[in-house]
């Protein structure tokens, strides 16, 4: 069964450092998303990406964040200068079409900023 | 104002019990509705979509009341493996929106032997 894969599973970084989280969406999917979940809190939408550009972003997704699809398979989330409050589980998701709104989630990257 | 609200839980029930989860959403423009399941420190996984007519999948029944902006999930004959957090999720999916998912905080279910 095809799945969304994320690497690494756990990333520890020092405050102020840049971090890149990687995702390989399901191959025939067209819509890509990043969500985050701070420990004990709800899953929150960060950004959606379609046709090589951001289609929607939340208030959380400020100038410190960026996304890229550098090739045909990877979808990355970059945090330029990490803060302690960026510590969270980051989930990548994809779905094939807008109308099919079932999103398939990757297993997540746990980011710990120290 | 919270967009998606759920019973806070936790729900501790014996095996075989019937348990019901409720959820309300604030935005009447919401278009699609789901129940996701999340195991501890894992990704959310779709349990079932929720349709206006109500729908059933084995032991699970979901209901939607658009007028009241209310969604429910009923689990019959609960199993130990049903222990998880159940997330109520809505999708705007209108106009130019790609339809990002809006999650509730979840209700934790613990099924005991």
Coordinates of N, CA and C in Angstrom, one line a residue:
Chain A
X1 N 0.9 -1.2 0.0 CA 0.0 0.0 0.0 C 0.9 1.2 0.0
X2 N 0.6 2.2 -0.9 CA 1.5 3.4 -1.0 C 1.3 4.2 0.3
X3 N 2.4 4.9 0.7 CA 2.3 5.7 1.9 C 3.2 6.9 1.8
X4 N 2.9 7.9 2.6 CA 3.7 9.1 2.7 C 4.8 8.8 3.7
X5 N 6.0 9.1 3.3 CA 7.1 8.8 4.2 C 7.8 10.1 4.6
X6 N 8.3 10.1 5.8 CA 8.9 11.3 6.3 C 10.3 11.0 7.0
X7 N 11.2 11.9 6.8 CA 12.5 11.7 7.4 C 13.0 13.0 7.9
X8 N 13.8 13.1 9.0 CA 14.0 11.9 9.9 C 12.8 11.7 10.8
X9 N 12.8 10.6 11.6 CA 11.7 10.4 12.5 C 11.8 11.3 13.7
X10 N 13.0 11.6 14.1 CA 13.3 12.5 15.2 C 14.5 13.4 14.9
X11 N 14.3 14.7 15.1 CA 15.3 15.7 14.9 C 15.5 16.5 16.1
X12 N 16.7 16.6 16.6 CA 17.0 17.5 17.7 C 17.9 18.6 17.2
X13 N 17.6 19.8 17.5 CA 18.3 20.9 16.9 C 18.5 22.0 18.0
X14 N 19.5 22.8 17.9 CA 19.7 23.9 18.8 C 18.9 25.1 18.3
X15 N 18.4 25.9 19.3 CA 17.7 27.1 19.0 C 18.5 28.0 18.1
X16 N 17.8 28.5 17.1 CA 18.5 29.4 16.1 C 19.0 28.7 14.9
X17 N 19.1 27.4 14.9 CA 19.5 26.7 13.8 C 18.4 26.5 12.8
X18 N 18.9 26.2 11.5 CA 17.9 25.9 10.5 C 17.7 24.4 10.5
X19 N 16.5 24.0 10.1 CA 16.2 22.6 10.0 C 15.3 22.4 8.8
X20 N 15.5 21.2 8.2 CA 14.7 20.9 7.0 C 14.1 19.5 7.3
X21 N 12.8 19.5 7.2 CA 12.0 18.2 7.3 C 11.6 17.7 6.0
X22 N 11.8 16.5 5.7 CA 11.6 15.9 4.4 C 10.4 15.0 4.3
X23 N 9.8 15.0 3.2 CA 8.6 14.2 3.0 C 8.6 13.6 1.6
X24 N 8.2 12.4 1.4 CA 7.9 11.9 0.0 C 6.4 11.5 0.0
X25 N 5.6 12.4 -0.7 CA 4.2 12.1 -0.8 C 3.9 10.9 -1.6
X26 N 2.7 10.4 -1.6 CA 2.3 9.3 -2.5 C 2.4 9.8 -4.0
X27 N 2.9 8.9 -4.8 CA 3.4 9.4 -6.1 C 2.4 10.0 -7.0
X28 N 1.2 9.6 -7.0 CA 0.2 10.2 -8.0 C -0.6 11.3 -7.3
X29 N -0.2 11.7 -6.1 CA -1.0 12.8 -5.4 C -0.5 14.2 -5.9
X30 N -1.5 15.1 -5.8 CA -1.2 16.4 -6.4 C -1.2 17.5 -5.3
X31 N -1.8 17.2 -4.1 CA -1.9 18.3 -3.1 C -1.1 17.8 -1.9
X32 N -0.3 18.7 -1.4 CA 0.6 18.4 -0.3 C 0.4 19.4 0.9
X33 N 0.6 18.9 2.1 CA 0.3 19.7 3.3 C 1.4 19.4 4.3
X34 N 1.5 20.5 5.2 CA 2.3 20.3 6.4 C 1.3 20.7 7.5
X35 N 1.3 19.8 8.6 CA 0.6 20.1 9.8 C 1.6 19.9 10.9
X36 N 1.3 20.5 12.1 CA 2.1 20.3 13.3 C 1.2 20.0 14.4
X37 N 1.8 19.3 15.4 CA 1.0 19.0 16.7 C 2.0 19.1 17.8
X38 N 1.8 20.2 18.6 CA 2.6 20.4 19.8 C 2.1 19.3 20.8
X39 N 3.0 18.8 21.6 CA 2.6 17.7 22.5 C 1.4 18.1 23.4
X40 N 0.4 17.2 23.3 CA -0.8 17.4 24.2 C -1.8 18.4 23.5
X41 N -1.5 18.9 22.3 CA -2.4 19.8 21.7 C -3.0 19.3 20.4
X42 N -3.8 20.0 19.7 CA -4.5 19.5 18.5 C -3.6 19.6 17.3
X43 N -3.9 18.9 16.3 CA -3.2 19.0 15.0 C -3.6 20.3 14.4
X44 N -2.6 21.1 13.9 CA -2.8 22.4 13.3 C -2.3 22.4 11.9
X45 N -3.1 23.0 11.0 CA -2.7 23.2 9.6 C -1.6 24.3 9.5
X46 N -0.6 24.0 8.7 CA 0.5 25.0 8.5 C 0.3 25.6 7.0
X47 N 0.4 24.7 6.0 CA 0.5 25.1 4.7 C 0.0 24.0 3.7
X48 N -0.6 24.5 2.6 CA -0.9 23.5 1.5 C -0.2 24.0 0.3
X49 N 0.0 23.0 -0.6 CA 0.9 23.3 -1.8 C 0.4 22.5 -2.9
X50 N 0.2 23.2 -4.1 CA -0.3 22.6 -5.3 C 0.3 23.3 -6.5
X51 N 0.6 22.5 -7.5 CA 1.1 23.0 -8.7 C 2.3 23.9 -8.5
X52 N 3.2 23.4 -7.6 CA 4.5 24.1 -7.3 C 4.4 25.4 -6.7
X53 N 3.3 25.7 -6.0 CA 3.2 26.9 -5.2 C 2.3 26.7 -4.0
X54 N 2.5 27.6 -3.0 CA 1.7 27.6 -1.8 C 0.3 28.0 -2.2
X55 N -0.7 27.2 -1.8 CA -2.1 27.6 -2.1 C -2.8 28.2 -0.9
X56 N -2.4 27.8 0.3 CA -3.0 28.4 1.5 C -2.0 28.2 2.6
X57 N -2.0 29.2 3.5 CA -1.1 29.0 4.7 C -1.8 29.6 5.9
X58 N -1.5 29.1 7.1 CA -2.1 29.6 8.3 C -1.2 30.7 8.9
X59 N -1.8 31.2 10.0 CA -1.0 32.3 10.7 C 0.3 31.8 11.3
X60 N 0.3 30.5 11.6 CA 1.5 29.9 12.2 C 2.7 30.0 11.2
X61 N 2.3 29.8 9.9 CA 3.3 29.7 8.8 C 3.9 31.1 8.5
X62 N 4.8 31.6 9.3 CA 5.3 33.0 9.1 C 6.6 32.9 8.3
X63 N 7.3 34.0 8.3 CA 8.5 34.1 7.4 C 9.6 33.1 7.7
X64 N 9.5 32.6 8.9 CA 10.5 31.6 9.3 C 10.4 30.2 8.6
X65 N 9.2 30.0 8.0 CA 8.9 28.8 7.4 C 8.9 28.9 5.9
X66 N 9.3 27.9 5.2 CA 9.2 27.8 3.8 C 9.0 26.4 3.3
X67 N 8.4 26.2 2.2 CA 8.2 24.8 1.6 C 8.8 24.8 0.2
X68 N 9.1 23.6 -0.2 CA 9.7 23.5 -1.5 C 9.4 22.0 -2.0
X69 N 9.3 22.0 -3.3 CA 9.3 20.6 -3.9 C 10.4 20.6 -4.9
X70 N 11.6 20.3 -4.4 CA 12.8 20.5 -5.2 C 12.9 19.5 -6.4
X71 N 12.2 18.4 -6.4 CA 12.2 17.5 -7.5 C 10.9 16.8 -7.6
X72 N 10.7 15.8 -8.4 CA 9.4 15.2 -8.6 C 8.9 14.4 -7.4
X73 N 9.7 14.2 -6.4 CA 9.2 13.3 -5.3 C 9.2 13.9 -3.9
X74 N 10.2 14.8 -3.6 CA 10.3 15.3 -2.3 C 9.5 16.6 -2.1
X75 N 9.1 16.7 -0.8 CA 8.4 17.9 -0.4 C 9.0 18.3 1.0
X76 N 9.6 19.5 1.1 CA 10.3 19.8 2.3 C 9.7 21.0 3.0
X77 N 9.9 21.0 4.3 CA 9.5 22.1 5.2 C 10.8 22.6 5.8
X78 N 11.1 23.9 5.6 CA 12.3 24.5 6.2 C 11.9 25.5 7.3
X79 N 12.6 25.4 8.4 CA 12.4 26.4 9.5 C 13.7 27.1 9.6
X80 N 13.8 28.4 9.4 CA 15.0 29.1 9.2 C 15.8 29.2 10.5
X81 N 15.2 29.7 11.5 CA 15.8 29.9 12.8 C 14.9 29.4 13.9
X82 N 15.2 28.2 14.3 CA 14.2 27.5 15.2 C 14.1 28.1 16.5
X83 N 12.9 28.1 17.1 CA 12.7 28.6 18.4 C 12.2 27.4 19.3
X84 N 12.3 27.6 20.6 CA 11.9 26.5 21.5 C 10.4 26.1 21.2
X85 N 9.6 27.1 20.9 CA 8.2 26.7 20.7 C 7.9 26.1 19.3
X86 N 8.9 25.9 18.5 CA 8.8 25.1 17.3 C 8.8 23.6 17.6
X87 N 9.1 23.2 18.8 CA 9.2 21.8 19.2 C 7.8 21.2 19.0
X88 N 7.7 20.2 18.2 CA 6.4 19.6 17.9 C 6.6 18.4 17.0
X89 N 5.5 17.7 16.8 CA 5.4 16.7 15.7 C 5.0 17.3 14.5
X90 N 5.7 17.1 13.4 CA 5.3 17.7 12.1 C 4.9 16.6 11.2
X91 N 3.7 16.7 10.7 CA 3.1 15.7 9.8 C 3.0 16.3 8.4
X92 N 3.5 15.5 7.4 CA 3.2 15.8 6.0 C 2.0 15.0 5.6
X93 N 1.2 15.5 4.7 CA 0.1 14.8 4.2 C -0.1 15.1 2.7
X94 N -0.8 14.2 2.0 CA -1.1 14.4 0.6 C -2.4 13.8 0.3
X95 N -3.0 14.4 -0.8 CA -4.2 13.7 -1.3 C -4.2 13.9 -2.8
X96 N -4.9 13.0 -3.5 CA -4.8 13.0 -5.0 C -5.6 14.2 -5.7
X97 N -6.8 14.5 -5.2 CA -7.5 15.5 -5.8 C -8.2 16.4 -4.8
X98 N -8.6 17.6 -5.1 CA -9.2 18.5 -4.2 C -10.5 17.9 -3.6
X99 N -11.2 17.3 -4.5 CA -12.5 16.8 -4.1 C -12.5 15.6 -3.2
X100 N -11.4 14.8 -3.4 CA -11.2 13.7 -2.6 C -10.4 14.2 -1.4
X101 N -11.1 14.5 -0.3 CA -10.4 15.3 0.7 C -9.9 14.4 1.8
X102 N -9.8 13.0 1.5 CA -9.1 12.2 2.5 C -7.7 12.5 2.4
X103 N -7.1 12.9 3.4 CA -5.6 13.2 3.5 C -4.9 12.0 4.0
X104 N -3.8 11.6 3.4 CA -3.0 10.5 3.9 C -1.8 11.1 4.6
X105 N -1.6 10.8 5.8 CA -0.5 11.4 6.6 C 0.7 10.5 6.7
X106 N 1.9 11.1 6.7 CA 3.1 10.4 7.0 C 3.2 10.2 8.5
X107 N 4.2 9.4 8.9 CA 4.3 9.0 10.3 C 4.8 10.1 11.2
X108 N 5.2 11.2 10.6 CA 5.6 12.4 11.4 C 7.1 12.5 11.7
X109 N 7.6 13.7 11.9 CA 8.9 14.0 12.4 C 8.8 14.7 13.7
X110 N 9.4 14.1 14.7 CA 9.4 14.8 16.0 C 10.6 15.8 16.1
X111 N 10.3 17.1 16.1 CA 11.3 18.1 16.2 C 11.4 18.6 17.6
X112 N 12.6 18.5 18.2 CA 12.9 19.0 19.5 C 14.0 20.1 19.4
X113 N 13.6 21.3 19.8 CA 14.5 22.4 19.8 C 15.0 22.6 21.2
X114 N 16.3 22.6 21.4 CA 16.9 22.8 22.7 C 17.7 24.1 22.9
Chain B
X1 N -12.8 31.8 19.7 CA -13.9 30.8 19.5 C -13.3 29.6 18.8
X2 N -13.5 28.4 19.5 CA -12.9 27.2 19.0 C -13.6 26.8 17.7
X3 N -12.9 26.3 16.7 CA -13.5 25.9 15.4 C -14.2 24.6 15.5
X4 N -13.5 23.6 16.2 CA -14.0 22.3 16.3 C -13.9 21.9 17.8
X5 N -15.0 21.6 18.4 CA -15.0 21.2 19.9 C -15.4 19.8 20.1
X6 N -14.8 19.2 21.0 CA -15.1 17.8 21.3 C -15.2 17.6 22.8
X7 N -15.9 16.5 23.1 CA -15.9 16.0 24.5 C -14.5 16.0 25.0
X8 N -14.2 16.5 26.2 CA -12.8 16.4 26.6 C -12.3 15.0 26.9
X9 N -13.2 14.1 27.4 CA -12.7 12.8 27.8 C -11.8 12.9 29.0
X10 N -11.1 11.8 29.4 CA -11.0 10.6 28.7 C -12.3 9.7 29.0
X11 N -12.6 8.8 28.1 CA -13.6 7.8 28.3 C -13.0 6.5 28.6
X12 N -13.3 6.0 29.8 CA -12.8 4.7 30.2 C -14.0 3.7 30.2
X13 N -14.0 2.7 29.3 CA -15.1 1.8 29.2 C -14.6 0.4 29.2
X14 N -15.5 -0.6 29.6 CA -15.1 -2.0 29.5 C -15.3 -2.5 28.1
X15 N -14.6 -3.6 27.8 CA -14.8 -4.2 26.5 C -16.3 -4.5 26.3
X16 N -16.8 -4.4 25.1 CA -18.1 -4.7 24.8 C -19.1 -3.5 24.9
X17 N -18.6 -2.4 25.6 CA -19.5 -1.3 25.8 C -19.7 -0.5 24.5
X18 N -20.8 0.3 24.5 CA -21.1 1.2 23.5 C -20.7 2.6 23.9
X19 N -20.0 3.3 23.1 CA -19.5 4.6 23.5 C -19.8 5.6 22.4
X20 N -20.2 6.8 22.8 CA -20.5 7.9 21.8 C -19.7 9.1 22.0
X21 N -19.2 9.6 20.9 CA -18.4 10.9 20.9 C -19.2 12.0 20.2
X22 N -19.1 13.2 20.7 CA -19.8 14.3 20.1 C -18.8 15.4 19.7
X23 N -19.2 16.1 18.8 CA -18.4 17.2 18.2 C -19.2 18.3 17.7
X24 N -18.8 19.5 17.9 CA -19.5 20.7 17.2 C -18.5 21.5 16.5
X25 N -19.0 22.1 15.4 CA -18.1 23.0 14.6 C -18.7 24.3 14.5
X26 N -17.9 25.3 14.4 CA -18.4 26.7 14.4 C -18.7 27.3 13.1
X27 N -18.0 26.8 12.0 CA -18.2 27.5 10.7 C -19.2 26.7 9.9
X28 N -20.3 27.4 9.6 CA -21.4 26.8 8.9 C -21.0 26.5 7.4
X29 N -19.9 27.1 6.9 CA -19.4 26.9 5.6 C -18.6 25.6 5.4
X30 N -18.4 24.9 6.5 CA -17.7 23.6 6.4 C -18.4 22.7 5.5
X31 N -17.6 21.9 4.7 CA -18.1 21.1 3.7 C -18.0 19.6 3.9
X32 N -16.9 19.2 4.5 CA -16.6 17.8 4.6 C -16.3 17.5 6.1
X33 N -16.6 16.3 6.5 CA -16.5 16.0 7.9 C -15.9 14.6 8.0
X34 N -15.1 14.4 9.0 CA -14.4 13.1 9.2 C -14.2 12.8 10.6
X35 N -14.0 11.5 10.9 CA -13.5 11.1 12.2 C -12.1 10.4 11.8
X36 N -11.1 10.9 12.5 CA -9.8 10.3 12.4 C -9.5 9.7 13.8
X37 N -8.6 8.7 13.7 CA -8.1 8.0 14.9 C -6.6 8.3 15.0
X38 N -6.2 8.6 16.2 CA -4.7 8.8 16.5 C -4.3 8.0 17.6
X39 N -3.4 7.1 17.4 CA -2.7 6.4 18.5 C -1.6 7.2 19.0
X40 N -1.2 6.9 20.3 CA -0.2 7.7 21.0 C 1.1 7.9 20.2
X41 N 1.4 9.2 19.9 CA 2.6 9.6 19.2 C 2.7 9.1 17.8
X42 N 1.5 8.8 17.2 CA 1.4 8.4 15.8 C 0.7 9.4 15.0
X43 N 0.6 9.2 13.7 CA -0.1 10.1 12.8 C -1.6 9.8 12.8
X44 N -2.4 10.9 12.5 CA -3.8 10.6 12.4 C -4.1 9.7 11.2
X45 N -5.1 8.9 11.4 CA -5.5 8.0 10.3 C -7.0 8.1 10.2
X46 N -7.5 8.2 8.9 CA -8.9 8.3 8.7 C -9.6 7.1 9.2
X47 N -10.7 7.3 10.0 CA -11.5 6.3 10.4 C -12.7 6.2 9.5
X48 N -13.4 7.3 9.3 CA -14.5 7.3 8.4 C -14.9 8.8 8.0
X49 N -15.4 8.9 6.8 CA -16.0 10.2 6.5 C -17.4 10.2 7.1
X50 N -18.0 11.4 7.2 CA -19.3 11.6 7.8 C -20.2 12.2 6.7
X51 N -21.3 11.6 6.4 CA -22.3 12.1 5.4 C -23.6 12.5 6.1
X52 N -24.3 13.4 5.4 CA -25.5 14.0 6.0 C -26.5 12.9 6.3
X53 N -26.5 11.9 5.5 CA -27.5 10.8 5.7 C -27.1 9.9 6.8
X54 N -25.9 10.1 7.4 CA -25.4 9.1 8.4 C -24.8 7.9 7.7
X55 N -23.8 7.4 8.2 CA -23.2 6.2 7.6 C -22.6 5.3 8.7
X56 N -22.5 4.1 8.3 CA -22.1 3.0 9.2 C -21.0 2.2 8.5
X57 N -20.0 1.8 9.4 CA -18.9 1.0 8.9 C -18.6 0.0 10.0
X58 N -19.2 -1.2 9.9 CA -19.1 -2.2 10.9 C -19.6 -1.8 12.2
X59 N -18.8 -1.7 13.2 CA -19.2 -1.3 14.6 C -19.3 0.2 14.7
X60 N -18.9 1.0 13.7 CA -18.8 2.4 13.8 C -20.0 3.1 13.0
X61 N -20.6 4.0 13.7 CA -21.7 4.8 13.0 C -21.5 6.3 13.2
X62 N -21.5 7.0 12.1 CA -21.3 8.5 12.2 C -22.5 9.2 11.8
X63 N -22.8 10.3 12.4 CA -24.0 11.1 12.1 C -23.5 12.6 12.0
X64 N -24.3 13.3 11.1 CA -24.0 14.7 10.9 C -25.3 15.4 10.9
X65 N -25.4 16.5 11.7 CA -26.5 17.4 11.7 C -26.1 18.8 11.3
X66 N -26.3 19.2 10.1 CA -25.8 20.4 9.6 C -26.5 21.6 10.3
X67 N -27.7 21.5 10.6 CA -28.5 22.6 11.2 C -27.9 22.9 12.6
X68 N -27.5 21.9 13.3 CA -27.0 22.1 14.6 C -25.5 22.1 14.6
X69 N -24.9 21.9 13.5 CA -23.4 21.9 13.3 C -22.8 20.9 14.3
X70 N -23.3 19.7 14.3 CA -23.0 18.7 15.2 C -22.7 17.4 14.5
X71 N -21.6 16.7 15.0 CA -21.2 15.4 14.4 C -21.0 14.4 15.6
X72 N -21.4 13.2 15.3 CA -21.2 12.2 16.4 C -20.6 10.9 15.8
X73 N -20.0 10.2 16.7 CA -19.5 8.8 16.4 C -19.9 7.9 17.4
X74 N -20.4 6.8 17.0 CA -20.9 5.7 18.0 C -20.0 4.5 17.7
X75 N -19.5 3.9 18.7 CA -18.7 2.7 18.6 C -19.5 1.6 19.4
X76 N -19.9 0.6 18.8 CA -20.6 -0.5 19.4 C -19.6 -1.6 19.7
X77 N -19.9 -2.4 20.8 CA -19.1 -3.6 21.1 C -17.6 -3.3 21.1
X78 N -17.2 -2.3 21.9 CA -15.8 -1.8 21.8 C -14.8 -2.9 22.2
X79 N -13.7 -2.8 21.5 CA -12.6 -3.7 21.6 C -11.4 -3.0 22.3
X80 N -10.5 -3.8 22.8 CA -9.3 -3.2 23.4 C -8.5 -2.4 22.4
X81 N -8.6 -2.9 21.1 CA -7.8 -2.2 20.0 C -8.5 -0.9 19.6
X82 N -9.6 -0.6 20.1 CA -10.3 0.7 19.9 C -9.7 1.8 20.7
X83 N -8.9 1.5 21.7 CA -8.2 2.5 22.6 C -7.4 3.4 21.7
X84 N -7.7 4.7 21.7 CA -7.0 5.7 20.9 C -7.6 7.0 21.2
X85 N -7.1 8.0 20.5 CA -7.7 9.3 20.6 C -8.5 9.5 19.3
X86 N -9.8 9.9 19.4 CA -10.6 10.1 18.3 C -10.8 11.6 17.9
X87 N -10.4 11.9 16.7 CA -10.3 13.3 16.3 C -11.5 13.7 15.4
X88 N -12.2 14.7 15.7 CA -13.3 15.2 14.8 C -12.6 16.2 13.9
X89 N -12.9 16.1 12.6 CA -12.1 16.9 11.6 C -13.1 17.5 10.6
X90 N -13.0 18.8 10.3 CA -13.8 19.4 9.2 C -12.9 20.0 8.2
X91 N -13.5 20.1 7.0 CA -12.7 20.6 5.9 C -13.6 21.7 5.2
X92 N -12.9 22.9 5.0 CA -13.7 24.0 4.4 C -14.0 23.7 2.9
X93 N -12.9 23.5 2.2 CA -13.0 23.1 0.8 C -14.0 23.9 0.0
X94 N -13.9 25.2 0.1 CA -14.8 26.0 -0.7 C -13.9 27.1 -1.5
X95 N -14.4 27.6 -2.5 CA -13.8 28.7 -3.3 C -12.4 28.3 -3.7
X96 N -11.4 29.1 -3.4 CA -10.0 28.9 -3.7 C -9.3 28.0 -2.7
X97 N -10.0 27.7 -1.6 CA -9.3 26.9 -0.6 C -9.0 25.5 -1.0
X98 N -7.8 25.0 -0.7 CA -7.5 23.7 -1.0 C -8.1 22.8 0.1
X99 N -8.8 23.4 1.0 CA -9.5 22.5 2.0 C -8.6 22.0 3.0
X100 N -7.9 22.8 3.7 CA -7.1 22.3 4.8 C -8.0 21.7 5.9
X101 N -7.5 20.7 6.6 CA -8.3 20.1 7.6 C -8.2 20.8 8.9
X102 N -9.3 21.0 9.6 CA -9.4 21.6 10.9 C -9.7 20.6 11.9
X103 N -8.8 20.4 12.9 CA -8.9 19.3 13.8 C -9.5 19.8 15.1
X104 N -10.3 18.9 15.8 CA -10.6 19.1 17.2 C -9.4 18.5 18.0
X105 N -9.5 18.8 19.3 CA -8.4 18.4 20.1 C -8.4 16.9 20.4
X106 N -9.5 16.3 20.1 CA -9.6 14.8 20.3 C -10.2 14.4 21.6
X107 N -10.8 13.2 21.6 CA -11.3 12.6 22.8 C -10.6 11.2 23.0
X108 N -10.0 11.0 24.1 CA -9.2 9.8 24.4 C -10.2 8.7 24.9
X109 N -10.1 7.6 24.2 CA -10.8 6.4 24.6 C -9.9 5.3 25.2
X110 N -10.3 4.8 26.3 CA -9.5 3.7 26.9 C -10.5 2.5 27.1
X111 N -10.3 1.4 26.4 CA -11.1 0.3 26.6 C -10.4 -0.8 27.5
X112 N -11.1 -1.1 28.6 CA -10.4 -2.0 29.6 C -11.0 -3.4 29.4
X113 N -10.2 -4.4 29.8 CA -10.7 -5.8 29.7 C -11.7 -6.1 30.8

